CSV table of C-alpha atoms in Angstrom, one decimal:
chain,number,residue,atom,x,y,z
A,121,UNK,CA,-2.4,9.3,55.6
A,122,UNK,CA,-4.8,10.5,52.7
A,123,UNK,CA,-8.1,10.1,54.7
A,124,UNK,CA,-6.4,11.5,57.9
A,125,UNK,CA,-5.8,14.7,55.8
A,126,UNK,CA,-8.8,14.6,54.3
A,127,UNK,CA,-10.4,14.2,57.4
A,128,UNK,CA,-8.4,17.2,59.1
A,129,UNK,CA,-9.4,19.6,56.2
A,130,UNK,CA,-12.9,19.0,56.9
A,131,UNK,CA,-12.5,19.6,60.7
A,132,UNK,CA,-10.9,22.4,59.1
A,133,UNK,CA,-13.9,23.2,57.3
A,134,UNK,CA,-16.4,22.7,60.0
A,135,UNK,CA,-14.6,25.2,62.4
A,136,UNK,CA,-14.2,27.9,59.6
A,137,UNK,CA,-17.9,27.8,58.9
A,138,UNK,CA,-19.0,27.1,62.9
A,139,UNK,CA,-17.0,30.9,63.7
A,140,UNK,CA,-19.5,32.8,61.4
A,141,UNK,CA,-22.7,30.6,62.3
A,142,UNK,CA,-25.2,33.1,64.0
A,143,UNK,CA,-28.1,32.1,66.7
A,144,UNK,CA,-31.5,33.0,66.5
A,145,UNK,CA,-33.2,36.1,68.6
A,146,UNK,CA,-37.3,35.4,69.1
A,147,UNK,CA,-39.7,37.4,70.9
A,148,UNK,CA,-42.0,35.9,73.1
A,149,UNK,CA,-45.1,37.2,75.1
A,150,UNK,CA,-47.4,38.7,73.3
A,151,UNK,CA,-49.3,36.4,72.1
A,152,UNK,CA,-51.0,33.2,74.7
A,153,UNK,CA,-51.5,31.1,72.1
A,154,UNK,CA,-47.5,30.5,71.3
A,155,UNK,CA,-46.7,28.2,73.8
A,156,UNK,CA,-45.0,28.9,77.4
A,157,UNK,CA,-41.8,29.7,77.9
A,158,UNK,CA,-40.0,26.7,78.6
A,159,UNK,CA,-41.4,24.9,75.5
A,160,UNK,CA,-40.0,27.5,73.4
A,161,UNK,CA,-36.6,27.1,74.9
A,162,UNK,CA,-36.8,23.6,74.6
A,163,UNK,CA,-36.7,24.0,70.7
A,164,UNK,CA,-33.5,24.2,70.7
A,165,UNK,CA,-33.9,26.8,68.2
A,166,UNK,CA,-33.2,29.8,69.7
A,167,UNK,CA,-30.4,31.7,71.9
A,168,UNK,CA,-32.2,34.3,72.7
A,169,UNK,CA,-35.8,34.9,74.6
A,170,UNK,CA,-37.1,38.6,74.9
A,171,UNK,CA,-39.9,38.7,77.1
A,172,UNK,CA,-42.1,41.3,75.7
A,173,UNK,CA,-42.6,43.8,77.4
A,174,UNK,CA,-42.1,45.9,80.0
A,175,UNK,CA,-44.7,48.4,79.0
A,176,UNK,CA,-45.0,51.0,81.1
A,177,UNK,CA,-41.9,52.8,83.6
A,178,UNK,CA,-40.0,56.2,83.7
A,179,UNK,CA,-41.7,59.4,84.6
A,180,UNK,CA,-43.1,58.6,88.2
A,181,UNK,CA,-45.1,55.8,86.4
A,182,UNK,CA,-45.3,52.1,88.6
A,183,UNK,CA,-44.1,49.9,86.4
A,184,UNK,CA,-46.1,47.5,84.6
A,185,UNK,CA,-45.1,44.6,82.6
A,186,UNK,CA,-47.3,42.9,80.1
A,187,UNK,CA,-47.4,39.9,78.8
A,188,UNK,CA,-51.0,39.4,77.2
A,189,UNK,CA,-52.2,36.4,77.8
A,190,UNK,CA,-49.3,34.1,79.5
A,191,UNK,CA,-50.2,36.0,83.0
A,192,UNK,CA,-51.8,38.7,84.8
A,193,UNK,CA,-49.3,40.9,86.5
A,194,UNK,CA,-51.6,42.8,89.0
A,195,UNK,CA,-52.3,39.5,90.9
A,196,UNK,CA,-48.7,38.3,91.1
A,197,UNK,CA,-49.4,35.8,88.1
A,198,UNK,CA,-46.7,36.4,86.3
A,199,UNK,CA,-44.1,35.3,89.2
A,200,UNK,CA,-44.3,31.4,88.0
A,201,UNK,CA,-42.6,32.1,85.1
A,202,UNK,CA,-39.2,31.9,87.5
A,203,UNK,CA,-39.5,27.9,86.9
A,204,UNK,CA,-39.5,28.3,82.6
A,205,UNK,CA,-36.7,31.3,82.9
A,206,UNK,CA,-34.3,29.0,85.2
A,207,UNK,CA,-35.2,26.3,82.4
A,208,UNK,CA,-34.0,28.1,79.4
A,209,UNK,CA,-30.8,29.5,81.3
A,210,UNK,CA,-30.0,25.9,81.8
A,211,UNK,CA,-30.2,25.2,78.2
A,212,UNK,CA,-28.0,27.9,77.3
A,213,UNK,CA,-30.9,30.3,76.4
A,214,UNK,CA,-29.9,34.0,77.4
A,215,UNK,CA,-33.9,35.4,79.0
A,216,UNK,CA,-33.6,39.0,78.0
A,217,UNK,CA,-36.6,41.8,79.5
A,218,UNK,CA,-37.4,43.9,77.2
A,219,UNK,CA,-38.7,47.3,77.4
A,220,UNK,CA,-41.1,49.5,75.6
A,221,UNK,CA,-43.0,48.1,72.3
A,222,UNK,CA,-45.2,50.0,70.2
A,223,UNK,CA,-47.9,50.6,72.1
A,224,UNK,CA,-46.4,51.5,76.0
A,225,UNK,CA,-46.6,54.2,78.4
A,226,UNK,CA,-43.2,55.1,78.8
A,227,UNK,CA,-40.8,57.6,79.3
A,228,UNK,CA,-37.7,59.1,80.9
A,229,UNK,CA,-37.8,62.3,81.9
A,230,UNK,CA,-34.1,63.0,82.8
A,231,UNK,CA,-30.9,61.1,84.2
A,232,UNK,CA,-32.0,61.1,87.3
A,233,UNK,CA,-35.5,58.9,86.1
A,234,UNK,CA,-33.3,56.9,84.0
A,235,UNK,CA,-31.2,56.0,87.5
A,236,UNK,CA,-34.5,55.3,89.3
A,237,UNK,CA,-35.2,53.0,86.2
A,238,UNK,CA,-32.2,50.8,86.3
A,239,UNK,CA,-32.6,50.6,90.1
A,240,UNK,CA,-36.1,48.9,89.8
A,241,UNK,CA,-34.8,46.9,86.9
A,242,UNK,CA,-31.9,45.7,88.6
A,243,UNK,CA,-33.7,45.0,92.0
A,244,UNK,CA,-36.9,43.3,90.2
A,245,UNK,CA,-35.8,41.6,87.7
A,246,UNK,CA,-31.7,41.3,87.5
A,247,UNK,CA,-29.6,40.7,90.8
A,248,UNK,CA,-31.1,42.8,93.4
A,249,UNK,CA,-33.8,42.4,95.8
A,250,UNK,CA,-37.1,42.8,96.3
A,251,UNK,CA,-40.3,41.8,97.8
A,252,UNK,CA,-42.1,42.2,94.4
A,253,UNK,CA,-40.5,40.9,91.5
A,254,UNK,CA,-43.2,40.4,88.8
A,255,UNK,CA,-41.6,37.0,87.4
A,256,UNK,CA,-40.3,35.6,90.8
A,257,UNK,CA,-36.8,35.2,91.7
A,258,UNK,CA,-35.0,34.1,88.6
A,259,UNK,CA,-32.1,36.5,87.7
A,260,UNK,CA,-32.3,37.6,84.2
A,261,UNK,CA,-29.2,37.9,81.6
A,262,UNK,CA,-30.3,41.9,80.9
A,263,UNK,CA,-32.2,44.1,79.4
A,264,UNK,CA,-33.1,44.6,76.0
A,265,UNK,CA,-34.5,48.2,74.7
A,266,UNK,CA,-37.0,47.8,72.1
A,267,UNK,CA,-37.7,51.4,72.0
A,268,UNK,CA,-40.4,52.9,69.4
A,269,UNK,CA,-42.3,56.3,71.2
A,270,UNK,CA,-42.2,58.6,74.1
A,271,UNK,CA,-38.8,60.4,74.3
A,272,UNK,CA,-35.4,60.6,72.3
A,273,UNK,CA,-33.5,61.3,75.4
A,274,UNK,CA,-31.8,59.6,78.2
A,275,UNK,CA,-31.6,56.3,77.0
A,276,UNK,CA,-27.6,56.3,76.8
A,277,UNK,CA,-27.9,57.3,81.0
A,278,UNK,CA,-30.7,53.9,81.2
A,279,UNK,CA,-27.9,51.8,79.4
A,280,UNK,CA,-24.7,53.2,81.7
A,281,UNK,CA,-26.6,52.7,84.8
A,282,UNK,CA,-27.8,49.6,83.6
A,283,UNK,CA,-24.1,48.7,82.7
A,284,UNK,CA,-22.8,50.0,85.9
A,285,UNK,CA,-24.6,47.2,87.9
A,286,UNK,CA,-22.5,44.2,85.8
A,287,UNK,CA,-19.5,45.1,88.3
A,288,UNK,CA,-22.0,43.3,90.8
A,289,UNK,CA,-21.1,40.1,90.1
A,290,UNK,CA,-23.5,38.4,86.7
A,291,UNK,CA,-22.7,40.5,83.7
A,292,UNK,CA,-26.2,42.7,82.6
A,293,UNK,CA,-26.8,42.2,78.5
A,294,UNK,CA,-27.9,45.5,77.1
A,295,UNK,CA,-29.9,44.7,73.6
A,296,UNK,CA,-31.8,46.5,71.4
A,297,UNK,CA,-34.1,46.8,68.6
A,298,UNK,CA,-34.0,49.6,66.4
A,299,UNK,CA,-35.6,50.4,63.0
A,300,UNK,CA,-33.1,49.7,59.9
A,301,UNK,CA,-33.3,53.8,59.2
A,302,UNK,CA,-30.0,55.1,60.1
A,303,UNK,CA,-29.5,56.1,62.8
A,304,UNK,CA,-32.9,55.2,65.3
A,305,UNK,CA,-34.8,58.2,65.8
A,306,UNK,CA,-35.0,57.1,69.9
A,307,UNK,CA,-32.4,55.1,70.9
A,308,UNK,CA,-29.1,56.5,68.5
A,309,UNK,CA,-27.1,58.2,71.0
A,310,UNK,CA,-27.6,55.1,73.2
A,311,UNK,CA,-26.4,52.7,70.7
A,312,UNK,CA,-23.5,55.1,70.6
A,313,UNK,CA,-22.2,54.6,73.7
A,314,UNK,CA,-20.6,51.1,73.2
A,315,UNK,CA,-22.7,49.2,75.9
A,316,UNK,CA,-24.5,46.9,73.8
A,317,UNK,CA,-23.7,43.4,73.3
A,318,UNK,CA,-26.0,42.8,71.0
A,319,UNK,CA,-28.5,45.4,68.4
A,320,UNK,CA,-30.8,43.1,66.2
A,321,UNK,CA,-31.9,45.9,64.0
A,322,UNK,CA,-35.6,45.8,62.7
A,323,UNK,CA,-35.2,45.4,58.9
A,324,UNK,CA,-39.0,45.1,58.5
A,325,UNK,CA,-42.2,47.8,58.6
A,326,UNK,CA,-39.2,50.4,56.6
A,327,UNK,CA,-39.6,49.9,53.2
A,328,UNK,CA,-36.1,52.1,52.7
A,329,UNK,CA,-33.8,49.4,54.0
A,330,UNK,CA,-35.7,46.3,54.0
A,331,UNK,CA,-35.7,43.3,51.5
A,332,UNK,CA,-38.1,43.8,48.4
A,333,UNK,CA,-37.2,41.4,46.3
A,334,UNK,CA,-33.5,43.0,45.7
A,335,UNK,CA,-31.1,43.2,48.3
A,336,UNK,CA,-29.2,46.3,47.7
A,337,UNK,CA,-30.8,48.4,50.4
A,338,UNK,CA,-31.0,46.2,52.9
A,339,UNK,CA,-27.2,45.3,52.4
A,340,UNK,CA,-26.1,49.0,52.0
A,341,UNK,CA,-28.4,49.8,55.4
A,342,UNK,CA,-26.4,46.5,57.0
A,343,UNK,CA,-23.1,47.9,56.3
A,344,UNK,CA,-23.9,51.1,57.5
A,345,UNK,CA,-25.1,49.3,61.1
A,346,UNK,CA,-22.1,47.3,61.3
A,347,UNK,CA,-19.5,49.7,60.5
A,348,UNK,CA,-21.0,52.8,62.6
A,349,UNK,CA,-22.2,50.9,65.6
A,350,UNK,CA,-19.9,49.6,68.3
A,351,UNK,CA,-21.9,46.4,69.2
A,352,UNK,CA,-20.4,43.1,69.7
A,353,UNK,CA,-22.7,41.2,67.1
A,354,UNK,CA,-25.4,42.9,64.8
A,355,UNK,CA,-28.6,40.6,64.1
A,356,UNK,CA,-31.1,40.7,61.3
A,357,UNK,CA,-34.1,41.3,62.7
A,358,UNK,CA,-37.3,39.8,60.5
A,359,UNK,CA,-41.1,39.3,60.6
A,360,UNK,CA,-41.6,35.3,60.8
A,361,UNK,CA,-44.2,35.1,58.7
A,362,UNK,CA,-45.8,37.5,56.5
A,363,UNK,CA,-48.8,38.8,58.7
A,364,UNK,CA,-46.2,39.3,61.5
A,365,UNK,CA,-45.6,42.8,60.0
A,366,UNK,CA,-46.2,45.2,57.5
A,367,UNK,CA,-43.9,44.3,55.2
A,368,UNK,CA,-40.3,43.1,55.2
A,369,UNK,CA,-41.1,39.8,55.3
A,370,UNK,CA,-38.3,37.3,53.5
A,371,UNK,CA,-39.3,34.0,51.6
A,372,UNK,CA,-36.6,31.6,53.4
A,373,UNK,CA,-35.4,30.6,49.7
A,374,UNK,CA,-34.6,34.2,49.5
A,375,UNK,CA,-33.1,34.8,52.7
A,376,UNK,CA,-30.9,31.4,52.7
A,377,UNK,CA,-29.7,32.1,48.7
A,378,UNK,CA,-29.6,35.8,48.8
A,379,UNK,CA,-29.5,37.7,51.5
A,380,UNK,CA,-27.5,35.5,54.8
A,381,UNK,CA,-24.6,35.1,52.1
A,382,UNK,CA,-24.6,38.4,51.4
A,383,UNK,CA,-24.1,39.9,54.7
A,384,UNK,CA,-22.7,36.7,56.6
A,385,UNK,CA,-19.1,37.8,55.7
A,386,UNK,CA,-19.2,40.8,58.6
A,387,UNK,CA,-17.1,39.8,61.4
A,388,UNK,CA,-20.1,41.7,63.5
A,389,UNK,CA,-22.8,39.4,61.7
A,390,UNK,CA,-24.8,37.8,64.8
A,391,UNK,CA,-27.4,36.1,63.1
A,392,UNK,CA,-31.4,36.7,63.0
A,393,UNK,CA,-33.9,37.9,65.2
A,394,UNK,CA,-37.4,37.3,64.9
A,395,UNK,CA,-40.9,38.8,65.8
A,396,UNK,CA,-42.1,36.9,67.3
A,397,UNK,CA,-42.9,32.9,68.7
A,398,UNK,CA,-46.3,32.8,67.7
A,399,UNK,CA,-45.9,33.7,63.9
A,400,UNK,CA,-42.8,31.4,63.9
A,401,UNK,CA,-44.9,28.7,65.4
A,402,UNK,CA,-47.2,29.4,62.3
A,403,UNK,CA,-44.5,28.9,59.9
A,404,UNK,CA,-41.8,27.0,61.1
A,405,UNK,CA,-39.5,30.2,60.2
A,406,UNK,CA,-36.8,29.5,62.6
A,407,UNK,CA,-37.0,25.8,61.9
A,408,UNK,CA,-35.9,26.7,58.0
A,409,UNK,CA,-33.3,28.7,58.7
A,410,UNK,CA,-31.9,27.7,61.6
A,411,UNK,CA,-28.9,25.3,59.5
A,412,UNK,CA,-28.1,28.4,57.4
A,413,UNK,CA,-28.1,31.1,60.2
């Protein structure tokens, strides 16, 4: 009777910690030298892949996506990716597109563009049809906004039309990566609207809100996030190793001892994102983590 209590209370235990255990968001594509796409799926470390990026669309613009060295685009190069995307989705891995970056071409020049963006996105790379769809026929699980330049408006009308095609049939995953200043200069009337699923906020290159040794601004900036924005699950996005970024990076003694327990508690806590696979692959980030995530 004694070891069948004790062994309840620690199924007990196991399923009060497994409820606030968070998955890992990584980046992937910009970098040919961090493996293909199945083999970072295969892992086993991450839930998330966001193919970076989608680097130029909006304002009458054909849109181009890049991913450095994994494929060239204008020859139809990138369409045998469709075998590694059908791979992660097997494995549970959700195979996010995401759009913009730091250095794009792109812009929406009113609701209207934003429509004729979600069309091509939906039609190219989600359930529609069409004759050219840069990564082949795999369906993707959404669309992820990693939005840094080119216009503060019309994003919230990208996201609703984006939305709008989830009555179709496969439910379309809106993400997105804003900086930790609050709220994101491009994309904060878009996270406002209640669409996304998931927002793993960049807590890294903004010295205001990021980790520097002491953790009150980057919890204060976490609360503000979680309580303000009506996501499903806010992630903590991080550099995975220290030249990955500017600054911001965490020492994974630091983030396991001080900062996960710190903001864990949050029923919106999601878990981490990172930027990106090749720096991970450098230092085994994810690997580290992973148990206390």
């Amino acid at each position: 009777m004694v070891s069948r209590l004790a062994l309840l209370s620690s199924m007990m235990l196991l399923l009060a910690v497994g409820t606030n255990a968070g998955g890992i968001a990584i980046y992937w594509g910009q970098n040919g030298g961090e493996g293909t796409l199945a083999e970072t799926c295969s892992t086993g470390n991450y839930d998330f892949v966001n193919l970076a990026f989608l680097a130029t669309f909006g304002n009458s613009q054909t849109p181009m996506i890049n991913l450095a060295g994994h494929c060239d685009p204008y020859s139809n190069g990138c369409t045998k990716l469709t075998t590694d995307i059908k791979s992660c989705q097997a494995k549970g891995v959700k195979v996010m597109l995401t759009l913009g970056g730091a250095a794009g071409s792109y812009y929406l020049t009113s609701a209207e563009d934003a429509k004729q963006v979600a069309t091509y996105l939906w039609n190219n790379f989600l359930g529609g049809q069409s004759s050219t769809r840069p990564l082949g026929e795999a369906v993707l699980d959404g669309i992820d906004f990693d939005i840094e330049g080119g216009t503060t408006q019309h994003w919230d009308d990208l996201a609703r039309y984006l939305s709008g095609y989830s009555s179709q049939g496969k439910k379309v995953y809106l993400t997105a990566a804003p900086q930790c200043p609050f709220p994101d200069a491009y994309i904060g009337t878009a996270l406002k609207t209640g669409l996304f699923d998931y927002v793993w906020v960049q807590f890294y290159n903004n010295p205001p809100c990021q980790y520097s040794g002491g953790i009150t601004n980057l919890e204060d900036a976490w609360k503000q996030w979680t309580s303000d924005i009506p996501a499903a699950k806010i992630f903590l996005g991080l550099p995975a190793s220290p030249t990955a970024a500017g600054s911001g990076y965490i020492p994974v003694g630091d983030l396991t001892s001080k900062v996960l327990p710190a903001i864990k508690s949050s029923s919106k806590y999601g878990g981490v994102m990172l930027w990106d696979k090749y720096h991970d692959d450098q230092t085994g980030y994810s690997s580290s983590i992973k148990s206390h995530v």
